Tab-separated table of C-alpha atoms in Angstrom:
chain	number	residue	atom	x	y	z
A	120	MET	CA	11.944	-25.269	-24.956
A	121	ASN	CA	11.965	-22.889	-22.241
A	122	ARG	CA	10.311	-24.469	-19.039
A	123	PRO	CA	8.317	-21.966	-16.563
A	124	GLN	CA	9.832	-21.798	-13.401
A	125	TYR	CA	7.783	-22.986	-10.351
A	126	SER	CA	7.507	-21.832	-6.822
A	127	SER	CA	8.059	-24.452	-3.597
A	128	ALA	CA	4.125	-24.288	-3.173
A	129	GLN	CA	3.872	-25.461	-6.400
A	130	LYS	CA	6.305	-28.519	-6.330
A	131	TYR	CA	4.264	-30.870	-3.660
A	132	ASN	CA	2.795	-33.025	-6.262
A	133	ASN	CA	6.056	-33.419	-8.939
A	134	SER	CA	6.657	-36.731	-7.233
A	135	ARG	CA	3.618	-38.366	-8.669
A	136	TYR	CA	4.937	-38.696	-11.980
A	137	ILE	CA	8.677	-39.290	-11.629
A	138	SER	CA	8.295	-42.845	-12.788
A	139	TYR	CA	6.713	-42.060	-15.893
A	140	ARG	CA	8.468	-41.028	-19.123
A	141	PHE	CA	6.293	-38.421	-21.525
A	142	TYR	CA	7.128	-39.217	-25.401
A	143	THR	CA	6.148	-37.057	-28.120
A	144	GLU	CA	7.040	-37.220	-31.888
A	145	THR	CA	5.762	-34.527	-34.431
A	146	ILE	CA	5.840	-34.517	-37.904
A	147	GLU	CA	4.649	-31.581	-40.447
A	148	VAL	CA	1.696	-32.780	-42.736
A	149	SER	CA	-0.120	-31.138	-45.799
A	150	ARG	CA	-2.804	-28.800	-44.549
A	151	MET	CA	-6.289	-30.896	-44.191
A	152	SER	CA	-9.845	-30.691	-43.117
A	153	ALA	CA	-9.419	-30.443	-39.059
A	154	LEU	CA	-13.298	-31.743	-39.174
A	155	ALA	CA	-12.182	-34.596	-41.723
A	156	PHE	CA	-9.282	-35.870	-38.646
A	157	PHE	CA	-11.809	-35.248	-36.038
A	158	GLU	CA	-14.247	-37.578	-38.035
A	159	ALA	CA	-11.352	-40.048	-38.983
A	160	GLY	CA	-10.946	-40.911	-35.162
A	161	GLU	CA	-14.556	-41.656	-34.626
A	162	LYS	CA	-14.670	-45.747	-35.262
A	163	THR	CA	-11.855	-46.396	-32.714
A	164	TYR	CA	-11.703	-43.050	-30.317
A	165	LYS	CA	-15.331	-41.826	-29.887
A	166	GLY	CA	-16.172	-40.541	-26.660
A	167	LYS	CA	-11.874	-39.744	-26.536
A	168	ARG	CA	-12.031	-36.687	-28.684
A	169	PHE	CA	-11.796	-32.817	-28.446
A	170	PHE	CA	-12.155	-29.791	-30.933
A	171	TRP	CA	-10.972	-26.283	-30.804
A	172	GLN	CA	-10.515	-23.311	-32.952
A	173	ASN	CA	-9.904	-19.671	-32.266
A	174	PRO	CA	-12.351	-17.067	-34.266
A	175	GLU	CA	-9.461	-15.785	-36.530
A	176	LYS	CA	-8.863	-19.149	-37.815
A	177	THR	CA	-5.302	-19.008	-37.027
A	178	PHE	CA	-5.216	-22.036	-34.424
A	179	THR	CA	-7.102	-24.967	-34.767
A	180	LEU	CA	-6.660	-28.023	-32.182
A	181	VAL	CA	-7.744	-31.443	-32.758
A	182	GLY	CA	-7.268	-34.447	-30.127
A	183	LEU	CA	-7.855	-37.894	-30.545
A	184	GLY	CA	-7.658	-40.843	-27.967
A	185	HIS	CA	-6.068	-40.351	-24.371
A	186	ALA	CA	-2.669	-40.845	-23.744
A	187	HIS	CA	-3.560	-39.491	-20.056
A	188	VAL	CA	-6.385	-38.005	-18.143
A	189	LEU	CA	-6.316	-35.361	-15.542
A	190	SER	CA	-9.563	-35.135	-13.131
A	191	ALA	CA	-10.732	-33.811	-10.087
A	192	LYS	CA	-14.298	-34.685	-8.209
A	193	ASN	CA	-13.828	-32.329	-5.543
A	194	HIS	CA	-14.184	-28.835	-5.287
A	195	GLU	CA	-11.384	-27.795	-3.056
A	196	GLY	CA	-7.942	-27.305	-5.042
A	197	ARG	CA	-9.517	-28.468	-8.166
A	198	PHE	CA	-7.456	-25.858	-10.231
A	199	GLU	CA	-4.070	-25.812	-8.249
A	200	ASP	CA	-4.039	-29.789	-8.799
A	201	ILE	CA	-4.841	-29.464	-12.662
A	202	LYS	CA	-1.799	-26.782	-12.401
A	203	THR	CA	0.515	-28.961	-10.703
A	204	ASN	CA	-0.252	-32.232	-11.987
A	205	TRP	CA	0.389	-30.888	-15.677
A	206	GLN	CA	3.584	-29.290	-14.754
A	207	SER	CA	4.808	-32.355	-13.355
A	208	LEU	CA	3.765	-34.461	-16.040
A	209	CYS	CA	5.649	-31.708	-18.396
A	210	LYS	CA	8.861	-32.285	-16.410
A	211	GLN	CA	8.607	-36.232	-17.795
A	212	ILE	CA	8.809	-34.993	-21.146
A	213	VAL	CA	11.395	-37.048	-23.274
A	214	ASN	CA	11.227	-35.680	-26.887
A	215	GLU	CA	11.422	-31.995	-26.534
A	216	GLU	CA	10.390	-30.688	-29.932
A	217	SER	CA	10.055	-26.879	-29.408
A	218	PHE	CA	8.289	-25.804	-32.610
A	219	VAL	CA	4.939	-27.840	-31.602
A	220	GLU	CA	4.533	-28.434	-27.602
A	221	PRO	CA	2.086	-31.381	-26.136
A	222	ILE	CA	-1.152	-29.690	-24.998
A	223	LEU	CA	-3.748	-30.323	-22.210
A	224	PHE	CA	-7.444	-29.904	-23.414
A	225	GLY	CA	-10.044	-29.470	-21.170
A	226	GLY	CA	-12.515	-27.982	-18.713
A	227	PHE	CA	-14.083	-27.018	-15.406
A	228	SER	CA	-17.595	-27.266	-14.083
A	229	PHE	CA	-19.552	-24.039	-13.430
A	230	ASP	CA	-20.156	-24.639	-9.530
A	231	PRO	CA	-19.298	-27.735	-7.776
A	232	LEU	CA	-20.946	-26.901	-4.663
A	233	ASN	CA	-24.236	-26.976	-6.863
A	234	LYS	CA	-25.823	-30.153	-5.541
A	235	THR	CA	-28.993	-29.840	-7.930
A	236	LYS	CA	-29.317	-33.316	-9.741
A	237	SER	CA	-27.328	-32.971	-12.813
A	238	MET	CA	-27.268	-34.652	-16.637
A	239	TRP	CA	-23.722	-33.795	-16.568
A	240	HIS	CA	-22.874	-37.775	-15.636
A	241	SER	CA	-19.693	-37.877	-17.759
A	242	PHE	CA	-18.222	-34.992	-16.676
A	243	PRO	CA	-16.385	-34.802	-13.470
A	244	GLU	CA	-15.289	-31.507	-11.563
A	245	ALA	CA	-12.488	-30.863	-13.899
A	246	TYR	CA	-11.539	-32.916	-17.206
A	247	PHE	CA	-8.823	-32.475	-19.013
A	248	VAL	CA	-6.796	-34.957	-21.614
A	249	VAL	CA	-3.334	-35.308	-23.115
A	250	PRO	CA	-4.631	-36.724	-26.717
A	251	THR	CA	-2.897	-39.549	-27.927
A	252	PHE	CA	-2.519	-38.277	-31.471
A	253	GLN	CA	-2.739	-34.307	-31.402
A	254	LEU	CA	-3.359	-32.205	-34.717
A	255	VAL	CA	-2.439	-28.333	-34.570
A	256	ILE	CA	-3.028	-26.092	-37.876
A	257	LYS	CA	-1.333	-22.658	-36.902
A	258	ASN	CA	-0.916	-20.108	-39.590
A	259	ASP	CA	-1.831	-22.669	-42.157
A	260	ARG	CA	0.998	-25.116	-41.293
A	261	ALA	CA	-0.660	-28.273	-40.212
A	262	TYR	CA	1.303	-30.976	-37.400
A	263	VAL	CA	0.502	-34.366	-36.371
A	264	SER	CA	2.148	-35.422	-32.654
A	265	ILE	CA	1.979	-38.538	-31.176
A	266	HIS	CA	1.901	-38.496	-27.261
A	267	LEU	CA	2.852	-41.771	-25.440
A	268	ILE	CA	2.765	-41.718	-21.239
A	269	THR	CA	4.116	-44.407	-19.630
A	270	LYS	CA	5.954	-46.189	-16.923
A	271	LYS	CA	6.978	-49.008	-19.470
A	272	ASP	CA	10.834	-49.361	-20.102
A	273	ASP	CA	10.639	-50.595	-23.761
A	274	THR	CA	8.026	-48.505	-25.235
A	275	PHE	CA	9.485	-48.871	-29.355
A	276	PRO	CA	6.459	-51.618	-30.307
A	277	GLU	CA	3.692	-49.618	-28.722
A	278	PHE	CA	5.210	-46.268	-30.302
A	279	GLU	CA	5.536	-48.002	-33.620
A	280	ALA	CA	2.281	-49.112	-33.380
A	281	LEU	CA	1.093	-45.624	-32.666
A	282	ARG	CA	3.249	-44.325	-36.054
A	283	LYS	CA	1.026	-46.660	-38.022
A	284	GLU	CA	-1.965	-45.529	-36.456
A	285	ARG	CA	-1.115	-41.972	-36.962
A	286	ASP	CA	-0.612	-42.563	-40.638
A	287	LYS	CA	-3.916	-44.012	-41.025
A	288	LEU	CA	-5.401	-41.197	-39.472
A	289	ILE	CA	-3.674	-38.607	-42.039
A	290	HIS	CA	-4.137	-40.565	-44.673
A	291	ALA	CA	-8.405	-41.108	-44.079
A	292	ALA	CA	-8.557	-37.286	-43.307
A	293	GLN	CA	-6.759	-36.216	-46.532
A	294	VAL	CA	-8.388	-38.538	-48.958
A	295	SER	CA	-12.129	-38.529	-47.794
A	296	GLU	CA	-14.573	-36.336	-49.199
A	297	PRO	CA	-15.954	-33.834	-46.847
A	298	ILE	CA	-18.838	-34.733	-45.647
A	299	ALA	CA	-21.961	-31.919	-45.629
A	300	TYR	CA	-24.298	-32.995	-42.884
A	301	LYS	CA	-27.860	-32.099	-43.136
A	302	LYS	CA	-29.422	-30.792	-40.083
A	303	PRO	CA	-30.932	-33.077	-37.881
A	304	GLU	CA	-34.584	-33.099	-37.023
A	305	VAL	CA	-35.948	-32.180	-33.760
A	306	THR	CA	-38.968	-34.623	-32.647
A	307	GLY	CA	-39.684	-32.831	-29.500
A	308	ARG	CA	-38.785	-29.924	-27.261
A	309	GLU	CA	-39.468	-28.658	-23.765
A	310	GLU	CA	-38.611	-26.066	-21.558
A	311	LEU	CA	-37.522	-27.332	-18.340
A	312	LYS	CA	-39.220	-25.595	-15.116
A	313	LYS	CA	-39.836	-22.501	-17.243
A	314	ALA	CA	-42.430	-21.412	-14.350
A	315	SER	CA	-39.837	-21.789	-12.005
A	316	TYR	CA	-37.399	-20.129	-13.918
A	317	LEU	CA	-39.869	-16.828	-14.143
A	318	SER	CA	-40.233	-16.709	-10.647
A	319	SER	CA	-36.792	-16.934	-9.513
A	320	ILE	CA	-36.506	-13.586	-11.758
A	321	GLU	CA	-39.141	-11.680	-9.321
A	322	LYS	CA	-37.663	-13.495	-6.281
A	323	VAL	CA	-34.228	-12.777	-7.199
A	324	THR	CA	-35.034	-9.070	-8.048
A	325	GLY	CA	-36.309	-8.502	-4.378
A	326	VAL	CA	-33.284	-10.159	-3.167
A	327	ILE	CA	-31.144	-7.277	-4.884
A	328	LYS	CA	-33.536	-4.915	-3.985
A	329	ALA	CA	-33.201	-5.507	-0.399
A	330	ASN	CA	-29.337	-5.248	-1.249
A	331	GLN	CA	-28.272	-8.589	-0.841
A	332	ALA	CA	-26.406	-8.364	-4.091
A	333	GLU	CA	-26.033	-6.059	-6.904
A	334	LYS	CA	-26.600	-8.394	-9.817
A	335	VAL	CA	-27.236	-12.350	-10.226
A	336	VAL	CA	-26.836	-14.358	-13.234
A	337	ILE	CA	-29.882	-16.648	-13.693
A	338	ALA	CA	-29.889	-19.615	-16.502
A	339	ARG	CA	-32.226	-21.745	-17.875
A	340	VAL	CA	-32.212	-24.872	-20.142
A	341	LEU	CA	-34.181	-25.985	-23.143
A	342	ARG	CA	-34.340	-29.892	-24.127
A	343	LEU	CA	-34.219	-31.049	-27.772
A	344	ASP	CA	-35.359	-34.443	-28.547
A	345	PHE	CA	-34.434	-36.398	-31.674
A	346	ASP	CA	-35.144	-40.160	-33.078
A	347	GLU	CA	-31.379	-40.900	-33.563
A	348	PRO	CA	-28.376	-39.993	-31.702
A	349	LEU	CA	-26.755	-37.364	-32.634
A	350	SER	CA	-23.111	-37.313	-34.360
A	351	ALA	CA	-20.232	-35.033	-32.725
A	352	SER	CA	-18.975	-34.459	-36.337
A	353	SER	CA	-22.248	-33.243	-37.761
A	354	ALA	CA	-22.897	-30.968	-34.483
A	355	LEU	CA	-19.457	-29.279	-34.961
A	356	TYR	CA	-20.040	-29.146	-38.857
A	357	GLN	CA	-23.208	-27.249	-38.134
A	358	VAL	CA	-22.599	-24.438	-35.727
A	359	SER	CA	-19.051	-24.023	-37.585
A	360	LYS	CA	-21.400	-22.913	-40.545
A	361	GLU	CA	-23.692	-21.201	-38.553
A	362	GLN	CA	-20.995	-18.873	-35.675
A	363	PRO	CA	-17.706	-18.790	-37.776
A	364	GLU	CA	-16.317	-15.861	-36.138
A	365	SER	CA	-17.043	-17.587	-32.334
A	366	PHE	CA	-14.611	-20.050	-30.776
A	367	LEU	CA	-15.620	-23.634	-31.843
A	368	PHE	CA	-14.988	-25.999	-28.921
A	369	GLY	CA	-16.435	-29.642	-28.667
A	370	LEU	CA	-15.182	-32.188	-25.819
A	371	GLU	CA	-16.207	-35.700	-25.339
A	372	ALA	CA	-16.886	-37.264	-22.083
A	373	GLU	CA	-18.014	-41.152	-22.674
A	374	GLU	CA	-21.331	-41.016	-24.729
A	375	GLN	CA	-21.546	-37.103	-24.021
A	376	PHE	CA	-20.444	-34.396	-26.233
A	377	PHE	CA	-19.947	-30.689	-24.776
A	378	PHE	CA	-19.674	-28.192	-27.671
A	379	GLY	CA	-20.258	-24.637	-28.606
A	380	ALA	CA	-19.682	-21.468	-30.423
A	381	THR	CA	-19.058	-18.524	-27.631
A	382	PRO	CA	-17.928	-15.116	-28.508
A	383	GLU	CA	-16.090	-14.880	-25.066
A	384	ARG	CA	-12.306	-15.125	-24.260
A	385	LEU	CA	-11.684	-15.876	-20.798
A	386	VAL	CA	-7.996	-15.481	-21.055
A	387	LYS	CA	-5.111	-16.002	-23.328
A	388	VAL	CA	-1.818	-16.587	-22.433
A	389	GLU	CA	1.096	-16.400	-24.962
A	390	ASP	CA	4.681	-15.552	-24.231
A	391	ARG	CA	3.729	-14.535	-20.740
A	392	ARG	CA	1.615	-11.799	-21.966
A	393	ALA	CA	-1.933	-12.321	-20.999
A	394	LEU	CA	-5.598	-11.091	-22.445
A	395	SER	CA	-8.931	-11.313	-21.341
A	396	THR	CA	-11.925	-10.093	-22.735
A	397	CYS	CA	-14.727	-8.320	-20.892
A	398	LEU	CA	-17.896	-9.022	-22.748
A	399	ALA	CA	-21.160	-7.948	-20.872
A	400	GLY	CA	-24.165	-6.404	-22.130
A	401	SER	CA	-26.246	-7.236	-25.107
A	402	ILE	CA	-28.943	-6.213	-27.321
A	403	PRO	CA	-30.294	-8.332	-30.811
A	404	ARG	CA	-28.759	-7.511	-34.062
A	405	GLY	CA	-30.598	-5.240	-36.345
A	406	ARG	CA	-32.700	-6.533	-39.671
A	407	THR	CA	-31.095	-3.396	-41.478
A	408	VAL	CA	-27.713	-1.629	-41.087
A	409	GLU	CA	-29.682	1.467	-40.265
A	410	GLN	CA	-31.599	-0.653	-37.319
A	411	ASP	CA	-28.083	-2.647	-36.390
A	412	ILE	CA	-26.542	0.968	-36.047
A	413	GLU	CA	-29.373	2.249	-33.876
A	414	LEU	CA	-29.486	-0.667	-31.269
A	415	GLY	CA	-25.688	-0.377	-31.275
A	416	ASN	CA	-25.736	2.914	-30.020
A	417	GLU	CA	-28.842	2.110	-27.686
A	418	LEU	CA	-26.637	-0.671	-26.046
A	419	LEU	CA	-23.765	1.590	-25.406
A	420	ASN	CA	-25.834	4.363	-24.125
A	421	ASP	CA	-28.081	1.631	-21.931
A	422	PRO	CA	-27.415	2.605	-18.211
A	423	LYS	CA	-28.517	-1.040	-17.269
A	424	ASN	CA	-25.946	-2.708	-19.735
A	425	CYS	CA	-23.241	-0.190	-19.089
A	426	SER	CA	-23.521	-1.257	-15.574
A	427	GLU	CA	-23.536	-4.614	-16.078
A	428	HIS	CA	-20.500	-4.095	-17.988
A	429	LYS	CA	-18.639	-2.098	-15.657
A	430	TYR	CA	-18.883	-4.980	-13.299
A	431	VAL	CA	-16.995	-7.058	-15.513
A	432	VAL	CA	-14.256	-4.612	-16.362
A	433	ASP	CA	-13.823	-3.722	-12.743
A	434	MET	CA	-13.465	-7.368	-11.875
A	435	ILE	CA	-11.095	-8.806	-14.209
A	436	SER	CA	-8.920	-5.493	-13.762
A	437	LYS	CA	-8.652	-6.566	-10.160
A	438	VAL	CA	-7.480	-10.007	-11.429
A	439	PHE	CA	-4.955	-8.720	-13.924
A	440	LEU	CA	-3.455	-6.359	-11.286
A	441	ALA	CA	-2.990	-9.343	-8.566
A	442	HIS	CA	-1.082	-11.594	-11.552
A	443	CYS	CA	0.589	-8.986	-14.030
A	444	ARG	CA	2.853	-6.403	-14.067
A	445	GLY	CA	1.243	-3.478	-15.402
A	446	GLN	CA	-2.179	-3.413	-17.251
A	447	PHE	CA	-4.106	-2.045	-20.143
A	448	VAL	CA	-7.754	-1.220	-20.050
A	449	PRO	CA	-9.177	1.070	-22.649
A	450	LYS	CA	-11.811	3.722	-21.029
A	451	LYS	CA	-14.780	2.956	-23.100
A	452	PRO	CA	-16.417	-0.222	-24.197
A	453	LYS	CA	-16.783	-0.908	-28.448
A	454	LEU	CA	-19.141	-3.362	-29.618
A	455	MET	CA	-18.802	-6.798	-30.688
A	456	LYS	CA	-20.924	-8.119	-33.302
A	457	VAL	CA	-21.936	-12.009	-34.135
A	458	ARG	CA	-24.708	-12.929	-36.269
A	459	ASP	CA	-27.600	-12.808	-33.793
A	460	ILE	CA	-26.243	-10.620	-31.084
A	461	GLN	CA	-24.392	-7.889	-30.180
A	462	HIS	CA	-22.680	-7.164	-26.835
A	463	LEU	CA	-20.483	-4.506	-25.265
A	464	TYR	CA	-16.604	-5.561	-25.309
A	465	THR	CA	-13.359	-4.355	-23.621
A	466	PRO	CA	-9.988	-5.829	-23.800
A	467	VAL	CA	-7.794	-6.445	-20.578
A	468	GLU	CA	-4.259	-7.124	-20.974
A	469	GLY	CA	-0.777	-7.234	-19.038
A	470	ASP	CA	2.720	-9.343	-18.511
A	471	LEU	CA	2.418	-12.043	-16.092
A	472	LYS	CA	4.405	-11.835	-12.939
A	473	PRO	CA	6.674	-14.924	-12.650
A	474	GLU	CA	4.802	-16.333	-9.713
A	475	SER	CA	1.541	-16.631	-11.803
A	476	ASN	CA	0.567	-19.118	-14.712
A	477	LEU	CA	-2.674	-19.293	-16.941
A	478	ILE	CA	-4.592	-21.772	-15.009
A	479	ASP	CA	-3.859	-19.023	-11.608
A	480	LEU	CA	-6.060	-16.649	-14.044
A	481	VAL	CA	-8.597	-19.013	-15.070
A	482	ARG	CA	-9.133	-20.096	-11.133
A	483	ASP	CA	-9.332	-16.144	-10.330
A	484	LEU	CA	-11.183	-14.790	-13.352
A	485	HIS	CA	-14.438	-17.704	-12.949
A	486	PRO	CA	-16.717	-16.944	-12.771
A	487	THR	CA	-16.994	-12.836	-13.919
A	488	PRO	CA	-19.983	-11.131	-13.443
A	489	ALA	CA	-20.884	-11.816	-16.732
A	490	LEU	CA	-21.670	-15.330	-15.745
A	491	GLY	CA	-21.920	-15.048	-11.734
A	492	GLY	CA	-22.959	-11.774	-10.584
A	493	GLU	CA	-21.782	-9.163	-7.654
A	494	PRO	CA	-20.399	-9.602	-5.272
A	495	ARG	CA	-19.165	-13.157	-6.801
A	496	GLN	CA	-19.840	-15.193	-3.640
A	497	SER	CA	-23.409	-13.713	-2.850
A	498	ALA	CA	-24.210	-14.411	-6.313
A	499	LEU	CA	-22.921	-18.412	-6.335
A	500	SER	CA	-25.129	-18.779	-3.450
A	501	LEU	CA	-28.153	-17.005	-5.012
A	502	ILE	CA	-27.786	-19.228	-7.859
A	503	ARG	CA	-27.755	-22.332	-6.030
A	504	GLN	CA	-30.940	-21.178	-4.391
A	505	TYR	CA	-32.947	-19.801	-7.118
A	506	GLU	CA	-31.441	-21.638	-10.512
A	507	THR	CA	-33.455	-24.403	-11.697
A	508	MET	CA	-30.874	-26.676	-12.811
A	509	ASN	CA	-27.245	-27.578	-12.197
A	510	ARG	CA	-25.047	-25.947	-15.327
A	511	GLY	CA	-22.566	-28.436	-15.590
A	512	TYR	CA	-20.153	-26.966	-17.968
A	513	TYR	CA	-21.983	-24.414	-18.985
A	514	ALA	CA	-20.993	-20.757	-18.857
A	515	ALA	CA	-17.255	-22.513	-17.057
A	516	PRO	CA	-13.882	-22.412	-18.473
A	517	VAL	CA	-13.215	-24.237	-21.407
A	518	GLY	CA	-9.812	-24.508	-23.029
A	519	TRP	CA	-6.175	-25.566	-23.606
A	520	ILE	CA	-2.821	-24.921	-22.025
A	521	ASP	CA	0.666	-26.436	-23.219
A	522	ALA	CA	3.907	-27.727	-21.800
A	523	LYS	CA	5.300	-24.249	-21.790
A	524	GLY	CA	2.122	-22.287	-20.340
A	525	ASP	CA	0.994	-21.090	-23.486
A	526	GLY	CA	-3.080	-21.132	-23.982
A	527	GLU	CA	-6.372	-20.146	-24.100
A	528	PHE	CA	-9.396	-20.726	-22.248
A	529	ALA	CA	-12.927	-19.438	-23.524
A	530	VAL	CA	-16.513	-19.147	-21.358
A	531	ALA	CA	-18.575	-22.236	-22.571
A	532	ILE	CA	-21.727	-19.997	-23.221
A	533	ARG	CA	-23.962	-20.463	-26.461
A	534	SER	CA	-23.246	-24.049	-25.895
A	535	ALA	CA	-25.266	-27.391	-25.752
A	536	LEU	CA	-24.749	-31.037	-24.036
A	537	LEU	CA	-25.357	-33.915	-26.373
A	538	ASP	CA	-26.548	-37.154	-25.092
A	539	ARG	CA	-27.569	-39.892	-27.252
A	540	LYS	CA	-30.795	-38.470	-28.572
A	541	GLU	CA	-31.359	-35.507	-26.319
A	542	ALA	CA	-29.901	-31.947	-26.616
A	543	TYR	CA	-29.473	-29.702	-23.321
A	544	LEU	CA	-28.957	-26.235	-24.480
A	545	TYR	CA	-28.478	-23.240	-21.946
A	546	ALA	CA	-29.088	-19.365	-21.842
A	547	GLY	CA	-28.941	-16.711	-19.388
A	548	GLY	CA	-28.779	-13.088	-18.074
A	549	GLY	CA	-27.697	-10.718	-15.427
A	550	ILE	CA	-30.601	-9.614	-13.434
A	551	VAL	CA	-30.573	-6.513	-11.283
A	552	GLU	CA	-32.774	-4.360	-9.308
A	553	ASP	CA	-34.840	-3.403	-12.712
A	554	SER	CA	-34.992	-6.634	-14.136
A	555	THR	CA	-38.277	-8.338	-15.417
A	556	PRO	CA	-39.162	-12.101	-16.150
A	557	ASP	CA	-40.609	-11.061	-19.870
A	558	SER	CA	-37.543	-9.330	-20.899
A	559	GLU	CA	-35.113	-11.592	-19.311
A	560	TYR	CA	-37.087	-14.351	-20.867
A	561	ALA	CA	-37.087	-12.864	-24.418
A	562	GLU	CA	-33.297	-12.347	-23.761
A	563	THR	CA	-32.481	-16.116	-23.491
A	564	TRP	CA	-34.035	-16.992	-27.087
A	565	VAL	CA	-31.786	-14.390	-28.627
A	566	LYS	CA	-28.967	-16.624	-27.042
A	567	PHE	CA	-30.800	-19.890	-27.775
A	568	ARG	CA	-30.535	-19.310	-31.158
A	569	PRO	CA	-27.033	-20.464	-32.282
A	570	MET	CA	-27.497	-23.806	-30.838
A	571	LEU	CA	-31.127	-24.146	-32.030
A	572	ARG	CA	-30.484	-23.133	-35.459
A	573	ALA	CA	-27.201	-25.823	-35.593
A	574	LEU	CA	-29.763	-28.407	-34.472
A	575	GLY	CA	-32.614	-27.860	-36.443
A	576	GLY	CA	-34.801	-26.397	-33.708
A	577	GLN	CA	-37.178	-23.398	-34.087
A	578	LEU	CA	-35.709	-19.898	-33.846
A	579	SER	CA	-38.281	-18.386	-31.743
A	580	ASP	CA	-40.292	-19.053	-28.381
A	581	GLU	CA	-43.354	-20.497	-30.688
A	582	SER	CA	-44.650	-23.614	-29.929
């Protein structure tokens, strides 16, 4: 296993895990349903599970239980803390099985400096877990790993118990009938602080006209109510049916569950090759092929959307220039089409420099102008001032990194937070000088649709 080399600046925290041992064991199993494995852990590991699947369906990841948790409650150095703690922990791996790496999964909050009251009470500013049981399905082969992170010298009894538990989980996932979940019934819906949101669009456009910023992304929240607590497995099942071409993710933290189907990759690293996706500028899908093509051409030639897209391309290219040796950026964007919406899309690629890794890229890319604005700090300040909510993990990086530094993070849009009998849905748009409250409001409904449809809600803004 080729472990990454760390600079002296990254070694300050290595001593924290010097007394730990990180034991792993991996077996290959017959292909099974990832959702069935997620369901198999509900009774024992509810509140301690995660799910991930890339759009190509070539990599699926499920975690059950917590072998170890890395978190950060303070905003200063949260990316560095997660990076160095993970690197330090990986130095303690005892059983090195190179064909399947131990994986750390989690996410960061959008803006820890936002002091607006938050419903994200179970999610700290950074929250990452090493699962006790890890399922990886890669290129049609499935592997289940056990992870035990401990200071104990005698681990044989505990590891034997974990092997028995692993076998029970695998058996349950393989023999259970797939559950066809019914969509939940929405009993109530409220657009939280709608009037304040509409007013904020006018205020922000005024600030932009005064040259205090070029673009600011303003989002809003929609609450759905249900008679019964929502099942995380049901939510994943529904969203996988509705948005199979997107990144699917889910992360539990105690009683809360954050999940979504996002089209937007933040950054991927594989064998030191980095790839990011510039995704900004959007328009609805057409009802017919002809209308779809017409709308796509309109998007490709729309000055507002092309300007928004260029902000993102320029920013991501600048970050890649700092962390990569050489980069490739197409001159013109293409269209990325998903079920409800089409986006302007430009990939950016480069080879990582020896001193950089995936978490460094995540830190410097977040938030892109597509989710924050331009210039970044001015936009964030204006979001704190005018946005009517605390985003929590919405529009923030969610993803995974393995023991050798490979991994992938997506931008957690088209997402929802489940909290027992409530669901909070999030959507926003880029505000520029000529934005209007009505057009921005209408755009948020298009972006609400994936989660609304998955949760049984109405698909229009009609009450």
